[in-house]
XYZ file of C-alpha atoms in Angstrom:
520
model
C 8.891 29.025 16.648
C 7.392 27.809 13.506
C 10.874 27.785 11.964
C 12.490 26.134 14.670
C 9.805 23.399 14.677
C 10.416 23.133 11.190
C 14.236 22.678 11.413
C 13.641 20.021 14.091
C 11.407 18.042 11.815
C 13.852 18.477 8.576
C 15.948 15.392 9.565
C 12.758 13.167 9.988
C 10.916 14.452 6.931
C 13.975 14.243 4.646
C 14.193 15.770 1.450
C 13.007 12.849 -0.849
C 9.549 12.569 -1.169
C 7.621 9.787 -3.019
C 6.736 10.580 -6.643
C 2.937 11.310 -5.788
C 4.113 13.735 -3.155
C 5.688 15.618 -5.903
C 2.479 16.088 -7.954
C 0.581 19.349 -7.076
C -3.018 19.063 -7.790
C -4.683 21.050 -10.469
C -1.444 21.434 -12.143
C 0.195 19.785 -15.236
C 3.410 17.998 -15.030
C 6.578 19.576 -16.129
C 6.783 20.831 -19.642
C 8.762 17.993 -21.836
C 11.995 18.651 -23.421
C 11.198 16.749 -26.478
C 7.504 16.257 -26.701
C 6.002 13.497 -28.925
C 4.337 14.428 -32.095
C 0.666 14.507 -31.307
C -0.138 14.062 -34.910
C 1.760 10.554 -34.787
C -0.730 7.897 -33.652
C 2.110 5.428 -32.936
C 3.986 7.843 -30.730
C 0.992 8.906 -28.712
C -0.207 5.322 -28.371
C 3.370 4.222 -27.101
C 3.402 7.062 -24.361
C -0.211 6.046 -23.421
C 0.486 2.339 -23.234
C 3.469 3.091 -21.027
C 1.503 5.192 -18.776
C -1.241 2.379 -18.560
C 1.546 -0.150 -17.677
C 2.821 1.931 -14.649
C -0.786 2.499 -13.432
C -1.462 -1.247 -13.695
C 1.461 -2.042 -11.104
C 0.192 0.696 -8.917
C -3.435 -0.406 -8.950
C -2.331 -4.020 -8.414
C -0.350 -3.047 -5.462
C -3.372 -1.449 -3.761
C -2.783 2.195 -4.567
C -5.907 4.119 -4.761
C -7.713 4.977 -8.016
C -7.243 8.805 -7.518
C -3.502 8.559 -6.885
C -3.201 5.947 -9.704
C -4.990 8.524 -12.142
C -2.613 11.141 -10.891
C 0.384 9.168 -11.741
C -0.877 8.055 -14.926
C -1.701 11.778 -16.001
C 1.845 12.724 -14.928
C 3.701 10.173 -16.832
C 1.619 10.982 -19.968
C 2.329 14.597 -19.572
C 5.963 14.164 -18.982
C 6.094 13.119 -22.688
C 3.910 15.726 -23.990
C 0.600 14.152 -23.847
C -0.946 16.634 -21.467
C -4.738 16.605 -22.228
C -5.409 13.306 -21.143
C -8.542 11.801 -19.730
C -7.975 8.925 -17.373
C -10.626 6.427 -15.789
C -9.598 3.864 -13.348
C -12.468 1.570 -12.240
C -11.466 -1.304 -9.892
C -9.381 -3.385 -12.511
C -9.814 -1.487 -15.783
C -7.543 1.627 -16.627
C -8.642 3.683 -19.738
C -6.633 6.636 -21.214
C -7.793 8.906 -23.732
C -5.486 11.584 -25.234
C -7.417 14.661 -26.746
C -5.432 16.101 -29.519
C -7.693 19.387 -30.413
C -10.821 19.455 -32.353
C -9.656 18.532 -35.754
C -8.071 15.214 -34.770
C -9.779 12.242 -33.213
C -8.443 11.206 -29.738
C -6.170 8.365 -29.176
C -7.414 6.028 -26.648
C -5.888 2.942 -24.570
C -7.321 0.460 -22.312
C -5.790 -2.093 -20.046
C -7.310 -4.804 -17.663
C -5.483 -5.596 -14.345
C -5.583 -9.423 -14.187
C -3.023 -10.216 -11.771
C -3.659 -9.569 -8.129
C -0.337 -10.089 -5.932
C 1.490 -8.191 -3.307
C 5.106 -7.413 -4.563
C 6.171 -4.111 -3.084
C 9.410 -4.534 -4.754
C 7.592 -4.157 -7.932
C 5.891 -1.045 -6.557
C 9.215 0.497 -5.322
C 11.003 0.012 -9.033
C 8.093 1.696 -10.811
C 8.497 4.404 -8.183
C 12.032 4.621 -9.256
C 11.089 4.647 -12.883
C 8.688 7.432 -12.526
C 11.510 9.249 -10.648
C 13.665 8.874 -13.968
C 10.741 10.055 -15.959
C 10.335 13.106 -13.775
C 14.081 14.134 -14.443
C 13.597 13.491 -18.077
C 16.367 10.914 -18.060
C 14.559 8.017 -20.202
C 12.773 8.083 -23.565
C 9.370 6.188 -23.845
C 11.141 3.329 -25.545
C 13.722 2.851 -22.888
C 10.781 3.148 -20.032
C 8.924 0.339 -21.955
C 11.829 -2.013 -21.748
C 12.275 -1.205 -17.991
C 8.577 -1.349 -17.163
C 8.190 -4.617 -19.164
C 11.017 -6.093 -17.324
C 9.720 -5.089 -13.874
C 6.281 -6.657 -14.758
C 7.685 -10.034 -16.038
C 10.540 -10.352 -13.315
C 9.979 -13.035 -10.652
C 9.597 -12.231 -7.196
C 13.013 -11.216 -5.363
C 12.810 -13.658 -2.601
C 12.229 -17.435 -2.670
C 8.829 -18.629 -1.826
C 9.870 -20.426 1.384
C 11.337 -16.866 2.658
C 7.719 -15.510 2.160
C 6.341 -18.471 4.189
C 8.838 -17.934 6.996
C 7.727 -14.274 6.914
C 4.027 -14.957 7.106
C 4.589 -17.544 9.784
C 6.772 -15.001 11.706
C 4.118 -12.505 11.352
C 1.429 -14.903 13.026
C 3.678 -15.570 15.972
C 4.420 -12.129 16.604
C 0.732 -11.122 16.204
C -0.075 -13.967 18.920
C 2.101 -12.319 21.323
C 0.725 -9.040 20.633
C -2.687 -10.305 21.734
C -1.217 -11.708 24.847
C -0.333 -15.298 24.127
C 3.006 -17.035 25.226
C 5.466 -19.040 23.560
C 3.189 -22.127 23.059
C 0.488 -19.947 21.316
C 3.538 -18.324 19.322
C 4.788 -21.811 18.138
C 1.355 -23.138 17.110
C 0.290 -19.933 15.302
C 3.695 -20.053 13.403
C 3.281 -23.760 12.096
C -0.406 -23.145 11.426
C 0.193 -20.192 9.189
C 3.169 -22.004 7.623
C 0.538 -24.724 6.553
C -1.919 -22.338 5.481
C 0.529 -20.480 3.120
C 1.553 -23.634 1.577
C -1.931 -24.871 1.228
C -3.084 -21.695 -0.501
C 0.078 -21.661 -2.517
C -1.005 -25.228 -3.644
C -4.702 -24.132 -4.450
C -3.553 -21.177 -6.348
C -1.760 -23.439 -8.904
C -4.771 -25.024 -9.480
C -6.625 -21.963 -10.294
C -8.893 -21.879 -7.134
C -10.983 -18.759 -6.592
C -9.467 -16.805 -3.626
C -12.694 -17.047 -1.699
C -12.072 -20.896 -1.363
C -8.630 -20.175 -0.391
C -9.877 -18.075 2.302
C -12.327 -20.709 3.418
C -9.467 -23.384 3.310
C -7.258 -20.734 5.533
C -9.936 -20.165 7.996
C -10.652 -23.617 8.456
C -6.957 -24.572 8.939
C -6.526 -21.684 11.421
C -8.739 -23.565 13.891
C -7.929 -27.326 13.777
C -4.336 -27.224 15.282
C -5.260 -24.856 18.038
C -8.266 -27.123 18.818
C -6.566 -30.299 18.950
C -3.645 -28.875 21.155
C -6.356 -27.542 23.595
C -8.127 -30.718 23.718
C -5.125 -32.933 24.497
C -3.324 -30.065 26.733
C -3.604 -32.050 29.871
C -1.866 -35.096 28.324
C 0.783 -32.915 26.700
C 1.452 -31.071 30.170
C 0.598 -27.512 28.430
C -1.869 -24.762 28.604
C -2.845 -22.896 25.553
C -5.630 -20.265 24.637
C -6.811 -21.284 21.131
C -8.747 -18.135 20.439
C -5.207 -16.192 20.065
C -3.975 -18.652 17.550
C -7.227 -18.411 15.586
C -7.223 -14.485 15.933
C -3.598 -14.505 14.640
C -4.375 -16.696 11.499
C -7.311 -14.639 10.906
C -5.344 -11.355 11.011
C -2.702 -13.036 8.582
C -5.634 -13.732 5.953
C -7.008 -10.088 6.478
C -3.666 -8.582 6.041
C -3.744 -9.360 2.193
C -7.004 -7.597 1.380
C -7.361 -4.149 0.171
C -8.778 -2.542 3.239
C -6.886 0.682 2.922
C -7.443 0.973 -0.898
C -11.292 0.405 -0.583
C -11.806 3.163 2.020
C -9.219 5.485 0.629
C -11.154 5.388 -2.857
C -14.423 6.142 -1.195
C -13.116 9.036 0.777
C -10.826 10.647 -2.108
C -13.749 10.627 -4.746
C -13.822 7.231 -6.426
C -16.859 5.756 -5.066
C -17.475 3.099 -7.608
C -13.900 1.569 -7.079
C -14.209 1.818 -3.525
C -17.485 -0.046 -3.474
C -16.037 -2.754 -5.515
C -13.079 -2.924 -3.539
C -14.893 -3.086 -0.453
C -17.472 -5.681 -1.695
C -14.509 -7.859 -2.446
C -13.060 -7.410 1.009
C -16.487 -8.391 2.383
C -16.640 -11.463 0.290
C -13.247 -12.672 1.140
C -13.850 -11.837 4.935
C -16.857 -13.980 4.536
C -14.762 -16.779 3.104
C -12.532 -16.651 6.267
C -15.702 -16.562 8.390
C -17.170 -19.517 6.696
C -14.144 -21.551 7.131
C -13.867 -20.824 10.777
C -17.484 -21.751 11.229
C -17.368 -25.079 9.626
C -14.302 -25.992 11.614
C -15.989 -25.027 14.936
C -18.994 -27.236 13.979
C -16.973 -30.179 13.098
C -15.369 -29.681 16.515
C -18.431 -29.806 18.380
C -19.553 -32.832 16.364
C -16.539 -34.712 17.797
C -17.089 -33.539 21.294
C -14.235 -30.725 21.226
C -15.547 -27.505 22.552
C -13.370 -24.353 22.577
C -13.422 -22.144 25.504
C -15.749 -19.219 26.040
C -14.484 -15.820 24.888
C -14.793 -12.894 26.992
C -16.455 -9.777 25.731
C -13.350 -7.870 26.064
C -9.377 -8.554 26.200
C -7.566 -6.318 28.412
C -3.661 -6.244 28.460
C -2.017 -4.579 31.371
C 0.941 -2.161 31.634
C 3.464 -5.034 31.898
C 2.347 -6.393 28.765
C 2.872 -3.274 26.611
C 6.613 -3.831 25.907
C 5.859 -7.327 24.278
C 2.786 -5.869 22.583
C 4.643 -2.836 21.034
C 7.640 -4.947 20.146
C 5.416 -7.714 18.520
C 3.733 -5.140 16.552
C 6.774 -4.006 15.072
C 8.058 -7.644 14.148
C 4.534 -8.419 12.565
C 4.842 -5.337 10.402
C 8.453 -6.092 9.139
C 7.522 -9.755 8.778
C 4.331 -8.431 6.408
C 6.520 -6.379 4.577
C 8.937 -9.400 3.901
C 6.211 -11.723 2.979
C 4.923 -8.931 0.487
C 8.362 -9.044 -1.221
C 9.302 -5.607 0.166
C 13.026 -4.427 -0.502
C 15.492 -4.729 2.145
C 15.359 -0.711 2.841
C 11.725 -0.948 3.367
C 11.705 -3.518 6.184
C 13.393 -1.315 8.751
C 10.759 1.338 8.109
C 7.975 -0.959 8.106
C 9.193 -2.014 11.586
C 9.269 1.304 12.899
C 5.718 2.048 11.611
C 4.225 -1.021 13.220
C 6.208 -0.215 16.447
C 4.738 3.336 16.505
C 1.351 2.109 15.604
C 1.490 -0.671 18.438
C 2.922 1.859 20.964
C -0.087 4.230 20.133
C -2.629 1.573 20.194
C -1.257 0.385 23.520
C -1.326 3.801 25.232
C -4.844 4.446 23.912
C -6.176 1.186 25.378
C -4.572 2.203 28.740
C -6.520 5.348 28.930
C -9.838 3.271 27.709
C -10.965 5.749 24.832
C -12.549 2.809 22.670
C -11.085 0.369 20.291
C -12.435 2.298 17.145
C -10.873 5.602 18.346
C -7.760 3.872 19.472
C -7.177 2.221 16.141
C -7.736 5.284 14.237
C -5.319 7.514 16.338
C -2.925 4.675 15.676
C -3.402 4.662 11.903
C -3.116 8.415 11.600
C 0.112 8.384 13.428
C 1.294 5.414 11.128
C 0.142 7.278 8.151
C 1.868 10.544 9.013
C 5.193 9.284 10.501
C 5.320 6.453 7.884
C 4.870 8.743 5.256
C 7.917 11.016 6.514
C 10.140 7.976 7.219
C 9.311 6.463 3.773
C 11.095 9.666 2.409
C 14.480 8.805 3.945
C 14.283 5.120 2.568
C 13.031 6.081 -0.909
C 10.051 3.727 -0.202
C 6.550 4.339 -1.460
C 4.347 5.357 1.525
C 1.834 2.800 0.887
C 4.270 -0.107 1.958
C 4.710 1.678 5.330
C 1.097 2.430 5.872
C -0.414 -1.108 4.947
C 2.535 -3.029 7.094
C 2.123 -0.445 9.964
C -1.657 -1.042 10.497
C -1.369 -4.755 10.006
C -0.981 -5.704 13.620
C -3.980 -3.491 14.471
C -6.351 -5.475 12.256
C -9.459 -6.855 14.249
C -8.987 -10.574 14.031
C -9.897 -11.249 17.458
C -12.959 -9.131 17.197
C -13.955 -11.110 14.061
C -13.434 -14.563 15.721
C -15.306 -13.250 18.927
C -18.377 -12.157 16.734
C -18.381 -15.569 14.982
C -18.160 -17.445 18.189
C -20.965 -15.481 19.492
C -23.327 -16.318 16.654
C -22.375 -19.840 16.880
C -22.944 -20.239 20.483
C -26.446 -18.390 20.898
C -24.530 -15.276 21.886
C -26.291 -13.116 19.117
C -26.055 -9.712 20.802
C -22.362 -10.162 21.637
C -21.703 -11.638 18.290
C -23.325 -8.642 16.270
C -21.577 -6.076 18.525
C -18.136 -7.752 18.047
C -18.482 -7.924 14.339
C -19.792 -4.318 14.042
C -16.752 -3.345 16.298
C -14.415 -5.243 13.789
C -15.940 -3.245 10.835
C -15.585 -0.011 12.653
C -12.072 -0.649 13.504
C -11.358 -1.590 10.030
C -12.892 1.552 8.729
C -11.040 3.673 11.165
C -7.664 2.262 10.438
C -8.194 2.808 6.714
C -9.407 6.269 7.105
C -6.751 7.237 9.553
C -3.937 6.014 7.299
C -5.529 8.026 4.542
C -5.538 11.239 6.690
C -1.929 10.451 8.085
C -0.763 10.160 4.632
C -2.420 13.523 3.570
C -0.904 15.219 6.414
C 2.645 13.879 5.293
C 2.197 14.738 1.886
C 1.117 18.358 2.520
C 3.809 18.840 5.050
C 6.504 19.820 2.478
C 5.195 21.070 -0.871
C 7.161 21.078 -3.944
C 8.862 24.536 -4.311
C 8.575 26.593 -7.451
C 11.908 28.305 -7.790
C 12.064 32.055 -8.575
C 15.601 32.397 -10.325
C 15.890 31.749 -14.062
C 19.386 30.429 -13.432
C 17.823 27.421 -12.065
C 16.463 26.523 -15.311
C 20.003 26.273 -16.825
C 20.897 23.923 -13.812
C 18.174 21.603 -14.517
C 18.996 21.536 -18.237
C 22.658 20.406 -17.501
C 21.562 17.815 -14.777
C 18.726 16.094 -16.692
C 21.129 14.683 -19.282
C 19.676 11.291 -20.339
C 21.630 8.245 -19.705
C 22.058 5.805 -22.418
C 20.616 2.874 -20.501
C 19.808 1.557 -17.167
C 18.356 -1.685 -15.758
C 16.023 -2.509 -13.006
C 18.905 -4.062 -10.756
C 21.092 -0.768 -11.138
C 21.211 1.334 -7.888
C 18.979 4.115 -8.135
C 20.654 7.311 -8.794
C 20.406 10.377 -6.457
C 16.957 11.951 -6.533
C 16.320 15.283 -8.186
C 16.364 17.837 -5.388
C 13.394 19.654 -4.445
C 14.542 23.019 -5.678
C 15.494 21.522 -9.151
C 12.652 19.066 -9.776
C 10.396 21.697 -10.755
C 12.578 24.208 -12.662
C 11.448 23.391 -15.869
C 8.934 25.490 -17.541
C 5.487 24.337 -16.080
C 1.847 24.652 -17.404
C -0.526 25.830 -14.724
C -4.132 25.119 -14.983
C -6.318 28.425 -14.575
C -9.293 28.087 -12.290
C -11.552 30.146 -14.408
C -11.050 28.252 -17.567
C -9.925 24.949 -19.141
C -7.024 26.578 -21.026
C -3.382 26.269 -20.087
C -1.024 29.140 -19.752
C 2.677 28.731 -20.342
C 4.825 29.771 -17.292
C 8.563 30.692 -17.941
C 11.181 31.291 -15.515
C 11.185 34.995 -16.241
C 7.374 35.037 -15.266
C 8.297 33.276 -12.005
C 10.767 35.949 -11.408
C 8.474 38.735 -12.060
C 5.826 37.224 -9.619
C 8.442 36.935 -6.930
C 9.515 40.390 -7.439
C 5.719 41.707 -7.134
């Protein structure tokens, strides 16, 4: 039965894993064919600088600190720098290569200054690591590629990203239960927020004040339409428009990375990211509260928000489709590759489906969000293998429609209208939902990653096949099509160095040793 289930899941799981899935814990990477001379400071520094550049792109894209450390150590080890200590803290990466007791270590450090979501850059670095893993490039060639990746502009025009964020807000408003008018107002409001924050970013405005401006703008159009709805002959629920705008502003924050760091053993980085998340969320709340106070001063009072928002079974199809569209729009707004949009749509669709089903049986928003996030992390990790997309893209996009934007606005409304208990309860619920989403995605990714471990071959002929298939091409560019990935049974056929559990030394494992162990 187990073998039958495994065969049924094989088309979904695929044979191509993200690079982080191919790295076993407590083992060093493949033994390099031509390792750098550890006595050459320039050669070692070149390898460390390459590994740090790769790590900086991963860290900037929201990858967890532990996964970033693993990837950096893997890249350095592929070129022979195996005894490397890696330290990743928030926006700083430091790598120190130990070269024995008779030579001083070589240390390199880099600070990650830029903070922008560009999933295409992340996917290109993922493909570069695949080439390094198959020994297809030299350190010099890899430096050229990573420099080109970092310096290249976004793959889409800026107006396409604005259109994507606006579409995401419109889809979210439908997911929350709004009609066509709510979707249109949310679309136009988010487009203005995006262009305004773009303008503020050009002037070097801190992100906190950009969030304040975004929260302020999210309230005004909905309130104006609500005030003059009788004259316009329409009916609108302004809370849904505001909640959609809040979710769009929250979606760009490192919620998953902060909780993942705290769970996986990087508490310092996790606390720093989480504190940044709280500060930027506070900026959104400040902007919304200022707008509400100004509206009350002009005699415009928004309708009271009920303590709960329930959607019936008839609303489930629109909620599910809206979740998929919102996830795909988020991926497009974050400059994801075309192949990732379909996978992101599937992740958002599945997450919204699980969330809607959990809401119908009334198990609580926190538990429902956690179950949906686990499903998104697990299924998204498997689907990402088929599309050669980093699982982080699918995970972050998939939980975006589930962010508690309405709970944040409900809590703020309660505090401003002498409903302190309801406001505190709503904000605590929003915090719990956010933590459940991030923790659930982390668990789902872990399950997907451990579903299919890299297999160690037991036949010495596999090493000969790898030696013939790992011929290095003379040149490749970032725009070239990604070559077929190294199969699972070939990817680890080079001699490996396994870390002994009882000592810190390394032992060489050859193909003959593997065959002998298999015979035993």
